[in-house]
mmCIF file with all atom_site columns, C-alpha atoms in Angstrom:
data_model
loop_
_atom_site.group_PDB
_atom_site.id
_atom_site.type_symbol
_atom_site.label_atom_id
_atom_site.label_alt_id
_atom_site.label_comp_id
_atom_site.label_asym_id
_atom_site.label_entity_id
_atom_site.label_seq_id
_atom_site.pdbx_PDB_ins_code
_atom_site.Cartn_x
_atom_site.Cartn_y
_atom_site.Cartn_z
_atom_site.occupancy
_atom_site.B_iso_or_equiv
_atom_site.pdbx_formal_charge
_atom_site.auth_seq_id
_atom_site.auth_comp_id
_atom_site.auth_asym_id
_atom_site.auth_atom_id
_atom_site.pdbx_PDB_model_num
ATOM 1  C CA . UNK J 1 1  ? 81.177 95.280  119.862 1.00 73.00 ? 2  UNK J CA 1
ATOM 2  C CA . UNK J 1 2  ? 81.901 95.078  116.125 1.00 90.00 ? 3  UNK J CA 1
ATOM 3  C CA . UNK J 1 3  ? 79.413 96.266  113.946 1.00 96.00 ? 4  UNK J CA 1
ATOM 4  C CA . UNK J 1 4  ? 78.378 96.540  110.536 1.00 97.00 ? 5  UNK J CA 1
ATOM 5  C CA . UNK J 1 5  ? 80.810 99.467  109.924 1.00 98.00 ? 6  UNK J CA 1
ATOM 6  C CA . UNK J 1 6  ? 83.454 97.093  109.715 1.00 97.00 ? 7  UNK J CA 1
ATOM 7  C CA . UNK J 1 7  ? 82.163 95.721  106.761 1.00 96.00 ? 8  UNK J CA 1
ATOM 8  C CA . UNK J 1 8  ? 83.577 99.238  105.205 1.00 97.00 ? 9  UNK J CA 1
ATOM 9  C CA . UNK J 1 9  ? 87.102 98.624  103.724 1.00 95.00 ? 10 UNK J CA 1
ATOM 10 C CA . UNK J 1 10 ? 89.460 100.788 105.926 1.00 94.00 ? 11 UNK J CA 1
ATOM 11 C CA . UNK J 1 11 ? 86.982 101.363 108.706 1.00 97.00 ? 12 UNK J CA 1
ATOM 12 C CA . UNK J 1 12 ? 88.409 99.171  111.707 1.00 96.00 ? 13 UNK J CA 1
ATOM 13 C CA . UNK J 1 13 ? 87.842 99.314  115.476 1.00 96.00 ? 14 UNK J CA 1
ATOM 14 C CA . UNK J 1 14 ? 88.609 102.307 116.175 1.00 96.00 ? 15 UNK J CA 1
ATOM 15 C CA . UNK J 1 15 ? 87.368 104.406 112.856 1.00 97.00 ? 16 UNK J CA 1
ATOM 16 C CA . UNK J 1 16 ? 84.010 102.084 113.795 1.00 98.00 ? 17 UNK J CA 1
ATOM 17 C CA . UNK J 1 17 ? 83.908 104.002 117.510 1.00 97.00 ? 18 UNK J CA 1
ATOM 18 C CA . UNK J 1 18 ? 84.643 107.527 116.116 1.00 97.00 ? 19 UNK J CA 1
ATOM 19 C CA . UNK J 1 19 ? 81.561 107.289 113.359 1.00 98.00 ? 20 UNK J CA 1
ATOM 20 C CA . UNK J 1 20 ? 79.349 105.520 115.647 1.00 97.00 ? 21 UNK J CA 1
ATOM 21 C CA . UNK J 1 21 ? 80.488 108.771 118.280 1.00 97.00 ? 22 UNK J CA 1
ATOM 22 C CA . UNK J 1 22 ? 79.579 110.794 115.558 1.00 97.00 ? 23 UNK J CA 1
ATOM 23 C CA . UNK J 1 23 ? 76.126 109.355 115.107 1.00 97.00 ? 24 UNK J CA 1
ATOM 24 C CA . UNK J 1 24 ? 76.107 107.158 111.796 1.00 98.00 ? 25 UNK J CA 1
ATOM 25 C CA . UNK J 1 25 ? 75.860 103.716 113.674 1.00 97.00 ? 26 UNK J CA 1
ATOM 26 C CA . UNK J 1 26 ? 75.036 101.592 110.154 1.00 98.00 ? 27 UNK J CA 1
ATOM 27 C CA . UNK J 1 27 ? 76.410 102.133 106.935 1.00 98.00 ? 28 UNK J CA 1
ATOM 28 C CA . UNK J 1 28 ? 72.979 103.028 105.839 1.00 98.00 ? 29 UNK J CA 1
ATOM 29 C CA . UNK J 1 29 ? 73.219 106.214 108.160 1.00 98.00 ? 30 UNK J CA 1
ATOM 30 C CA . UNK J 1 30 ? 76.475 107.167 105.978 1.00 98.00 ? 31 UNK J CA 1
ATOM 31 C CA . UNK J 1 31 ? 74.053 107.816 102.681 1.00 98.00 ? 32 UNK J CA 1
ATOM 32 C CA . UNK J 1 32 ? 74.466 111.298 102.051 1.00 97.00 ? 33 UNK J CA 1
ATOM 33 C CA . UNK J 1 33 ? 76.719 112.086 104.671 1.00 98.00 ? 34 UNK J CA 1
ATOM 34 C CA . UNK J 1 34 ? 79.688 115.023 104.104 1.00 98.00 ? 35 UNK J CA 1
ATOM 35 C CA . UNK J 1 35 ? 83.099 113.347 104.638 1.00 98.00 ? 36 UNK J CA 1
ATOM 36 C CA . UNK J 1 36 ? 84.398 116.740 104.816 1.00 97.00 ? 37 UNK J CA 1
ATOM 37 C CA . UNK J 1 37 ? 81.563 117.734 107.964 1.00 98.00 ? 38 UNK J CA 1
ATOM 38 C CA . UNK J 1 38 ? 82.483 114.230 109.521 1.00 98.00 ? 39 UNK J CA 1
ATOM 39 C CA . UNK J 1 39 ? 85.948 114.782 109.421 1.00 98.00 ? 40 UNK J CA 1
ATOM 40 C CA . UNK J 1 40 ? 85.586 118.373 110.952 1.00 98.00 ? 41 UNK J CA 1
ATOM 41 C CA . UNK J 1 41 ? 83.318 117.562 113.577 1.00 98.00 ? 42 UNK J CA 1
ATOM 42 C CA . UNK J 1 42 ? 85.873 114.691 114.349 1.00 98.00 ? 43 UNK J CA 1
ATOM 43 C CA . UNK J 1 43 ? 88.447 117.144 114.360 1.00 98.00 ? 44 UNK J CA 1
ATOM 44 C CA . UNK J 1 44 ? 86.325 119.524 116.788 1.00 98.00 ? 45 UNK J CA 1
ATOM 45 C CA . UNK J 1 45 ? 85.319 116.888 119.067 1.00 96.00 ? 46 UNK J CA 1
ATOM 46 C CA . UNK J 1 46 ? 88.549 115.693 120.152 1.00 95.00 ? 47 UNK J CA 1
ATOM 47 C CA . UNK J 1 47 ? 89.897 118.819 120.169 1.00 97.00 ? 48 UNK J CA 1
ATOM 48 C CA . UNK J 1 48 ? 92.894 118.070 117.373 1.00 97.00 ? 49 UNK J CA 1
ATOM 49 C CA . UNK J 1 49 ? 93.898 118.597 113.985 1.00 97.00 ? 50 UNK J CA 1
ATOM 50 C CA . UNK J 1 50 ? 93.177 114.678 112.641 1.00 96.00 ? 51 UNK J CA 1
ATOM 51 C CA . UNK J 1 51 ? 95.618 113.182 110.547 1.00 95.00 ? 52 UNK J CA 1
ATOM 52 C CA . UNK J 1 52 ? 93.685 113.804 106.444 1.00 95.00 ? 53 UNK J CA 1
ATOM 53 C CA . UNK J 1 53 ? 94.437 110.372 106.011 1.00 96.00 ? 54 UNK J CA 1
ATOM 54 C CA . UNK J 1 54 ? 91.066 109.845 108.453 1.00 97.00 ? 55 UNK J CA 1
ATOM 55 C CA . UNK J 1 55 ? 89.357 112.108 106.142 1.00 97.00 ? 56 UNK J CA 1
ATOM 56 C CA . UNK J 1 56 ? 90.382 109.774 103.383 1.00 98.00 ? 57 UNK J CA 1
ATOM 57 C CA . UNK J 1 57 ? 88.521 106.936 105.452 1.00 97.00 ? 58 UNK J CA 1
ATOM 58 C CA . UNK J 1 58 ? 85.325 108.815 105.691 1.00 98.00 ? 59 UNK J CA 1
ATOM 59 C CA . UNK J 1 59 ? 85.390 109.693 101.807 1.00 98.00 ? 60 UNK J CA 1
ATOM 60 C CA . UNK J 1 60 ? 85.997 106.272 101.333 1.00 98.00 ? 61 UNK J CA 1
ATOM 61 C CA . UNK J 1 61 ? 83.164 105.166 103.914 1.00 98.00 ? 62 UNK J CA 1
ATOM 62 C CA . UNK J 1 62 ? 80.551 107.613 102.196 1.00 98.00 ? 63 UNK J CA 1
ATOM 63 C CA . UNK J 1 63 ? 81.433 105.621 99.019  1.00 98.00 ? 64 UNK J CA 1
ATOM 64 C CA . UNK J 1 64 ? 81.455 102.849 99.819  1.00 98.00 ? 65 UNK J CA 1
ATOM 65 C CA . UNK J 1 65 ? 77.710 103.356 101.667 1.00 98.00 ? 66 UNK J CA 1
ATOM 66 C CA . UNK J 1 66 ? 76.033 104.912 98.787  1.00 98.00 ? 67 UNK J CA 1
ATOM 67 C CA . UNK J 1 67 ? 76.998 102.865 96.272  1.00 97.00 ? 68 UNK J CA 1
ATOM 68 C CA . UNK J 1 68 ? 75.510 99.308  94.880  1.00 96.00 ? 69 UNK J CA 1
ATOM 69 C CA . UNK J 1 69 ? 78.392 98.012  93.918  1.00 97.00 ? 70 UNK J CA 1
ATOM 70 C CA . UNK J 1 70 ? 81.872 99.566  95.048  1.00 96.00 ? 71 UNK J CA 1
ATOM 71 C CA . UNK J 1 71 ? 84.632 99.807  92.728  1.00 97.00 ? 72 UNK J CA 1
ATOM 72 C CA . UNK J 1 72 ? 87.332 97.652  94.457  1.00 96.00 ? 73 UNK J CA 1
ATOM 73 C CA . UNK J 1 73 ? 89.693 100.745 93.617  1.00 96.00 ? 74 UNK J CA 1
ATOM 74 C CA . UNK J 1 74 ? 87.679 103.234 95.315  1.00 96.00 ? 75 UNK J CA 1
ATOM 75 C CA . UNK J 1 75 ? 87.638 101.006 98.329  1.00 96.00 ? 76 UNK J CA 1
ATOM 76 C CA . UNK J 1 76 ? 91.403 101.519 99.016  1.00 95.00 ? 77 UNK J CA 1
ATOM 77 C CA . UNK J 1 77 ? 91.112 105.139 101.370 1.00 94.00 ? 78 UNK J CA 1
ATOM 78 C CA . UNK J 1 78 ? 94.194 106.425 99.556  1.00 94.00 ? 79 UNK J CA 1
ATOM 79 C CA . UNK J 1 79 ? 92.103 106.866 96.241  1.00 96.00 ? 80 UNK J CA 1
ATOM 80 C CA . UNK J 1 80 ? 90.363 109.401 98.555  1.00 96.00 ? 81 UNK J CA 1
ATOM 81 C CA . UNK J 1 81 ? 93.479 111.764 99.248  1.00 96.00 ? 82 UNK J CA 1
ATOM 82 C CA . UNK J 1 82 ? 93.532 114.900 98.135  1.00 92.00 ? 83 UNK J CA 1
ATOM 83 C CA . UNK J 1 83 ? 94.180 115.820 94.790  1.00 86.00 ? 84 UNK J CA 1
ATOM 84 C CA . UNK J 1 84 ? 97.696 116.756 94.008  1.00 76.00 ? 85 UNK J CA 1
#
């Protein structure tokens, strides 16, 4: 079932399942979330080290979610990566 979430740039079918998993169902529930507690839980849940690029998603997400009007730069997940 495809769900608001998808309306997040970078969050697709199966990035929609792992936050809806993880218990932020709307993009409202993503307002003040940690990426960085998301990711880990993600990480713990499934019992692997996640790619960071999925962290990147969820920074991206938690953006996108608390903010009016996204910068269509800071919708691309790779603005997210870590900082070099």
């Amino acid at each position: 079932m495809k769900t608001e979430l998808r309306k997040i740039p970078g969050v697709g079918k199966a990035t929609e399942a792992d936050l809806i998993r993880l218990g932020y169902p709307t993009i409202a529930s993503l307002r003040g979330a940690d990426p960085e507690e998301i990711y880990r839980r993600d990480c713990e849940q499934q019992g692997v080290q996640i790619d960071r690029c999925q962290l990147y998603v969820y920074r991206c997400a938690v953006y996108f979610a608390e903010t009016e009007h996204p910068d269509p730069e800071k919708c691309k997940w790779w603005y997210w990566k870590d900082p070099q």
